Each structure stands twice: as structure tokens, then as C-alpha cells.
């Protein structure tokens, strides 16, 4: 009878060890999934930033001249003035579309004579 009890205790101990190992592995899997989600968010943020910067390089209208002017009412390109909560970069970029290329001016700044207005 003692051999059966020893075998049962041994099986119980092995089960507990295996269960603890499984819990550790599951926790590691969840941590890796969370890290992957963070990396995807970071990639999306960098992609949206790159796209906004690329739009700035491709300006073909008067906005580049306006942005390079010394006019005190010009605050800068809209995309550079926005602060977007991580994870929402792609949605905001899609919602803004070409408006992300807009130039922001202070209220009442009026047109600059150097901009041809």
C-alpha cells in the first residue's frame, strides 16, 4: 500500500510542477502578445508620421512658401501640431486625409502680403 501512496504523491507533485510550468508559459505568451501589440502601435505611429512628413516634402502649392515665410501668424503644418493618442494614428490620418497637409494660422492673422494675398 505504501508504494501506491508514494506513486500517487509523485504523480501529484509532477502534476503540480507541470501546472506551474504551464502557468508560466501562458503568462509569457500573454506578455509577448502585449509586446507585439505595442510594437504594432509604434509601427503604425511611425508609418503615419512618415506619411505626414512625406506629404510635407511633396507640397506643390503655396503652403511650402507660406511655411517658410517669417509671418508671425503661421503656426505650422497641421500634422506637426497634432498630438494623437497612441493606437489612433492610422484612424486620425485616414480621417484627416489631405487636410493633414493644411497650414495652421493664428486667429486673425490674416494673409501675408508676401504670400500674394
JSON list of C-alpha atoms in Angstrom, two decimals:
[
{"chain": "A", "resi": 1, "resn": "UNK", "atom": "CA", "xyz": [0.00, 0.00, 0.00]},
{"chain": "A", "resi": 2, "resn": "UNK", "atom": "CA", "xyz": [2.87, 2.37, 0.73]},
{"chain": "A", "resi": 3, "resn": "UNK", "atom": "CA", "xyz": [4.09, 2.03, -2.87]},
{"chain": "A", "resi": 4, "resn": "UNK", "atom": "CA", "xyz": [0.72, 3.12, -4.24]},
{"chain": "A", "resi": 5, "resn": "UNK", "atom": "CA", "xyz": [0.62, 6.15, -1.96]},
{"chain": "A", "resi": 6, "resn": "UNK", "atom": "CA", "xyz": [4.19, 7.08, -2.91]},
{"chain": "A", "resi": 7, "resn": "UNK", "atom": "CA", "xyz": [3.27, 6.78, -6.58]},
{"chain": "A", "resi": 8, "resn": "UNK", "atom": "CA", "xyz": [0.20, 8.92, -6.09]},
{"chain": "A", "resi": 9, "resn": "UNK", "atom": "CA", "xyz": [2.19, 11.60, -4.25]},
{"chain": "A", "resi": 10, "resn": "UNK", "atom": "CA", "xyz": [4.79, 11.52, -7.01]},
{"chain": "A", "resi": 11, "resn": "UNK", "atom": "CA", "xyz": [2.08, 11.97, -9.65]},
{"chain": "A", "resi": 12, "resn": "UNK", "atom": "CA", "xyz": [0.54, 14.81, -7.65]},
{"chain": "A", "resi": 13, "resn": "UNK", "atom": "CA", "xyz": [3.93, 16.55, -7.43]},
{"chain": "A", "resi": 14, "resn": "UNK", "atom": "CA", "xyz": [4.55, 16.08, -11.16]},
{"chain": "A", "resi": 15, "resn": "UNK", "atom": "CA", "xyz": [1.09, 17.44, -11.93]},
{"chain": "A", "resi": 16, "resn": "UNK", "atom": "CA", "xyz": [1.70, 20.50, -9.74]},
{"chain": "A", "resi": 17, "resn": "UNK", "atom": "CA", "xyz": [5.09, 21.10, -11.42]},
{"chain": "A", "resi": 18, "resn": "UNK", "atom": "CA", "xyz": [3.57, 20.75, -14.90]},
{"chain": "A", "resi": 19, "resn": "UNK", "atom": "CA", "xyz": [0.67, 23.02, -13.96]},
{"chain": "A", "resi": 20, "resn": "UNK", "atom": "CA", "xyz": [3.05, 25.68, -12.62]},
{"chain": "A", "resi": 21, "resn": "UNK", "atom": "CA", "xyz": [5.16, 25.45, -15.78]},
{"chain": "A", "resi": 22, "resn": "UNK", "atom": "CA", "xyz": [2.04, 25.79, -17.93]},
{"chain": "A", "resi": 23, "resn": "UNK", "atom": "CA", "xyz": [1.02, 28.90, -15.98]},
{"chain": "A", "resi": 24, "resn": "UNK", "atom": "CA", "xyz": [4.48, 30.41, -16.55]},
{"chain": "A", "resi": 25, "resn": "UNK", "atom": "CA", "xyz": [4.34, 29.65, -20.27]},
{"chain": "A", "resi": 26, "resn": "UNK", "atom": "CA", "xyz": [0.84, 31.14, -20.59]},
{"chain": "A", "resi": 27, "resn": "UNK", "atom": "CA", "xyz": [1.98, 34.28, -18.76]},
{"chain": "A", "resi": 28, "resn": "UNK", "atom": "CA", "xyz": [4.96, 34.57, -21.11]},
{"chain": "A", "resi": 29, "resn": "UNK", "atom": "CA", "xyz": [2.68, 34.15, -24.14]},
{"chain": "A", "resi": 30, "resn": "UNK", "atom": "CA", "xyz": [0.42, 36.95, -22.89]},
{"chain": "A", "resi": 31, "resn": "UNK", "atom": "CA", "xyz": [3.43, 39.21, -22.27]},
{"chain": "A", "resi": 32, "resn": "UNK", "atom": "CA", "xyz": [4.68, 38.53, -25.80]},
{"chain": "A", "resi": 33, "resn": "UNK", "atom": "CA", "xyz": [1.24, 39.27, -27.26]},
{"chain": "A", "resi": 34, "resn": "UNK", "atom": "CA", "xyz": [1.11, 42.57, -25.36]},
{"chain": "A", "resi": 35, "resn": "UNK", "atom": "CA", "xyz": [4.60, 43.47, -26.58]},
{"chain": "A", "resi": 36, "resn": "UNK", "atom": "CA", "xyz": [3.57, 42.64, -30.14]},
{"chain": "A", "resi": 37, "resn": "UNK", "atom": "CA", "xyz": [0.51, 44.92, -29.85]},
{"chain": "A", "resi": 38, "resn": "UNK", "atom": "CA", "xyz": [2.74, 47.72, -28.56]},
{"chain": "A", "resi": 39, "resn": "UNK", "atom": "CA", "xyz": [5.16, 47.23, -31.44]},
{"chain": "A", "resi": 40, "resn": "UNK", "atom": "CA", "xyz": [2.32, 47.26, -33.99]},
{"chain": "A", "resi": 41, "resn": "UNK", "atom": "CA", "xyz": [1.01, 50.52, -32.48]},
{"chain": "A", "resi": 42, "resn": "UNK", "atom": "CA", "xyz": [4.50, 52.00, -32.61]},
{"chain": "A", "resi": 43, "resn": "UNK", "atom": "CA", "xyz": [4.93, 50.89, -36.23]},
{"chain": "A", "resi": 44, "resn": "UNK", "atom": "CA", "xyz": [1.57, 52.42, -37.15]},
{"chain": "A", "resi": 45, "resn": "UNK", "atom": "CA", "xyz": [2.53, 55.67, -35.42]},
{"chain": "A", "resi": 46, "resn": "UNK", "atom": "CA", "xyz": [5.85, 55.82, -37.24]},
{"chain": "A", "resi": 47, "resn": "UNK", "atom": "CA", "xyz": [4.19, 54.99, -40.56]},
{"chain": "A", "resi": 48, "resn": "UNK", "atom": "CA", "xyz": [1.63, 57.77, -40.07]},
{"chain": "A", "resi": 49, "resn": "UNK", "atom": "CA", "xyz": [4.40, 60.20, -39.11]},
{"chain": "A", "resi": 50, "resn": "UNK", "atom": "CA", "xyz": [6.46, 59.19, -42.15]},
{"chain": "A", "resi": 51, "resn": "UNK", "atom": "CA", "xyz": [3.45, 59.67, -44.41]},
{"chain": "A", "resi": 52, "resn": "UNK", "atom": "CA", "xyz": [2.79, 63.12, -42.95]},
{"chain": "A", "resi": 53, "resn": "UNK", "atom": "CA", "xyz": [6.41, 64.12, -43.44]},
{"chain": "A", "resi": 54, "resn": "UNK", "atom": "CA", "xyz": [6.36, 62.76, -46.98]},
{"chain": "A", "resi": 55, "resn": "UNK", "atom": "CA", "xyz": [3.31, 64.90, -47.72]},
{"chain": "A", "resi": 56, "resn": "UNK", "atom": "CA", "xyz": [5.26, 67.89, -46.47]},
{"chain": "A", "resi": 57, "resn": "UNK", "atom": "CA", "xyz": [8.10, 67.11, -48.85]},
{"chain": "A", "resi": 58, "resn": "UNK", "atom": "CA", "xyz": [5.70, 66.77, -51.76]},
{"chain": "A", "resi": 59, "resn": "UNK", "atom": "CA", "xyz": [3.95, 70.12, -51.32]},
{"chain": "A", "resi": 60, "resn": "UNK", "atom": "CA", "xyz": [3.26, 71.62, -54.71]},
{"chain": "A", "resi": 61, "resn": "UNK", "atom": "CA", "xyz": [1.05, 74.50, -53.70]},
{"chain": "A", "resi": 62, "resn": "UNK", "atom": "CA", "xyz": [1.79, 77.71, -51.85]},
{"chain": "A", "resi": 63, "resn": "UNK", "atom": "CA", "xyz": [1.89, 76.05, -48.45]},
{"chain": "A", "resi": 64, "resn": "UNK", "atom": "CA", "xyz": [5.64, 75.42, -48.56]},
{"chain": "A", "resi": 65, "resn": "UNK", "atom": "CA", "xyz": [6.26, 79.09, -49.33]},
{"chain": "A", "resi": 66, "resn": "UNK", "atom": "CA", "xyz": [3.84, 80.08, -46.58]},
{"chain": "A", "resi": 67, "resn": "UNK", "atom": "CA", "xyz": [5.54, 77.78, -44.09]},
{"chain": "A", "resi": 68, "resn": "UNK", "atom": "CA", "xyz": [8.98, 79.14, -44.95]},
{"chain": "A", "resi": 69, "resn": "UNK", "atom": "CA", "xyz": [7.79, 82.75, -44.52]},
{"chain": "A", "resi": 70, "resn": "UNK", "atom": "CA", "xyz": [8.52, 84.75, -41.39]},
{"chain": "A", "resi": 71, "resn": "UNK", "atom": "CA", "xyz": [4.87, 85.65, -40.93]},
{"chain": "A", "resi": 72, "resn": "UNK", "atom": "CA", "xyz": [4.14, 85.60, -37.17]},
{"chain": "A", "resi": 73, "resn": "UNK", "atom": "CA", "xyz": [0.64, 84.19, -37.64]},
{"chain": "A", "resi": 74, "resn": "UNK", "atom": "CA", "xyz": [1.80, 80.98, -39.32]},
{"chain": "A", "resi": 75, "resn": "UNK", "atom": "CA", "xyz": [1.85, 78.24, -36.69]},
{"chain": "A", "resi": 76, "resn": "UNK", "atom": "CA", "xyz": [2.91, 75.37, -38.94]},
{"chain": "A", "resi": 77, "resn": "UNK", "atom": "CA", "xyz": [1.54, 72.33, -40.73]},
{"chain": "A", "resi": 78, "resn": "UNK", "atom": "CA", "xyz": [-1.49, 70.74, -39.10]},
{"chain": "A", "resi": 79, "resn": "UNK", "atom": "CA", "xyz": [0.10, 67.28, -38.97]},
{"chain": "A", "resi": 80, "resn": "UNK", "atom": "CA", "xyz": [3.03, 68.55, -36.90]},
{"chain": "A", "resi": 81, "resn": "UNK", "atom": "CA", "xyz": [0.75, 70.32, -34.41]},
{"chain": "A", "resi": 82, "resn": "UNK", "atom": "CA", "xyz": [-1.47, 67.34, -33.63]},
{"chain": "A", "resi": 83, "resn": "UNK", "atom": "CA", "xyz": [-0.86, 65.05, -30.68]},
{"chain": "A", "resi": 84, "resn": "UNK", "atom": "CA", "xyz": [-2.60, 61.75, -31.27]},
{"chain": "A", "resi": 85, "resn": "UNK", "atom": "CA", "xyz": [-3.13, 59.14, -28.59]},
{"chain": "A", "resi": 86, "resn": "UNK", "atom": "CA", "xyz": [-1.08, 56.01, -29.33]},
{"chain": "A", "resi": 87, "resn": "UNK", "atom": "CA", "xyz": [-3.04, 53.49, -31.32]},
{"chain": "A", "resi": 88, "resn": "UNK", "atom": "CA", "xyz": [-5.21, 56.08, -33.08]},
{"chain": "A", "resi": 89, "resn": "UNK", "atom": "CA", "xyz": [-2.62, 57.41, -35.54]},
{"chain": "A", "resi": 90, "resn": "UNK", "atom": "CA", "xyz": [-3.91, 55.48, -38.54]},
{"chain": "A", "resi": 91, "resn": "UNK", "atom": "CA", "xyz": [-7.54, 56.42, -37.86]},
{"chain": "A", "resi": 92, "resn": "UNK", "atom": "CA", "xyz": [-6.70, 60.11, -37.45]},
{"chain": "A", "resi": 93, "resn": "UNK", "atom": "CA", "xyz": [-4.56, 60.10, -40.61]},
{"chain": "A", "resi": 94, "resn": "UNK", "atom": "CA", "xyz": [-7.41, 58.49, -42.55]},
{"chain": "A", "resi": 95, "resn": "UNK", "atom": "CA", "xyz": [-9.97, 60.93, -41.14]},
{"chain": "A", "resi": 96, "resn": "UNK", "atom": "CA", "xyz": [-7.85, 63.98, -41.98]},
{"chain": "A", "resi": 97, "resn": "UNK", "atom": "CA", "xyz": [-6.84, 62.79, -45.42]},
{"chain": "A", "resi": 98, "resn": "UNK", "atom": "CA", "xyz": [-5.34, 65.64, -47.40]},
{"chain": "A", "resi": 99, "resn": "UNK", "atom": "CA", "xyz": [-6.37, 68.10, -44.66]},
{"chain": "A", "resi": 100, "resn": "UNK", "atom": "CA", "xyz": [-3.34, 66.90, -42.70]},
{"chain": "A", "resi": 101, "resn": "UNK", "atom": "CA", "xyz": [-1.34, 68.93, -45.24]},
{"chain": "A", "resi": 102, "resn": "UNK", "atom": "CA", "xyz": [-3.15, 72.14, -44.20]},
{"chain": "A", "resi": 103, "resn": "UNK", "atom": "CA", "xyz": [-1.26, 75.11, -42.77]},
{"chain": "A", "resi": 104, "resn": "UNK", "atom": "CA", "xyz": [-2.46, 76.37, -39.39]},
{"chain": "A", "resi": 105, "resn": "UNK", "atom": "CA", "xyz": [-2.52, 80.12, -38.77]},
{"chain": "A", "resi": 106, "resn": "UNK", "atom": "CA", "xyz": [-3.32, 82.09, -35.65]},
{"chain": "A", "resi": 107, "resn": "UNK", "atom": "CA", "xyz": [-6.83, 83.51, -35.40]},
{"chain": "A", "resi": 108, "resn": "UNK", "atom": "CA", "xyz": [-6.98, 86.92, -37.01]},
{"chain": "A", "resi": 109, "resn": "UNK", "atom": "CA", "xyz": [-3.53, 86.59, -38.54]},
{"chain": "A", "resi": 110, "resn": "UNK", "atom": "CA", "xyz": [-4.82, 87.49, -41.98]},
{"chain": "A", "resi": 111, "resn": "UNK", "atom": "CA", "xyz": [-2.99, 86.82, -45.20]},
{"chain": "A", "resi": 112, "resn": "UNK", "atom": "CA", "xyz": [0.63, 87.72, -45.55]},
{"chain": "A", "resi": 113, "resn": "UNK", "atom": "CA", "xyz": [1.46, 90.23, -48.29]},
{"chain": "A", "resi": 114, "resn": "UNK", "atom": "CA", "xyz": [4.42, 88.04, -49.22]},
{"chain": "A", "resi": 115, "resn": "UNK", "atom": "CA", "xyz": [2.08, 85.14, -49.96]},
{"chain": "A", "resi": 116, "resn": "UNK", "atom": "CA", "xyz": [0.43, 87.01, -52.77]},
{"chain": "A", "resi": 117, "resn": "UNK", "atom": "CA", "xyz": [-2.88, 87.62, -50.99]}
]
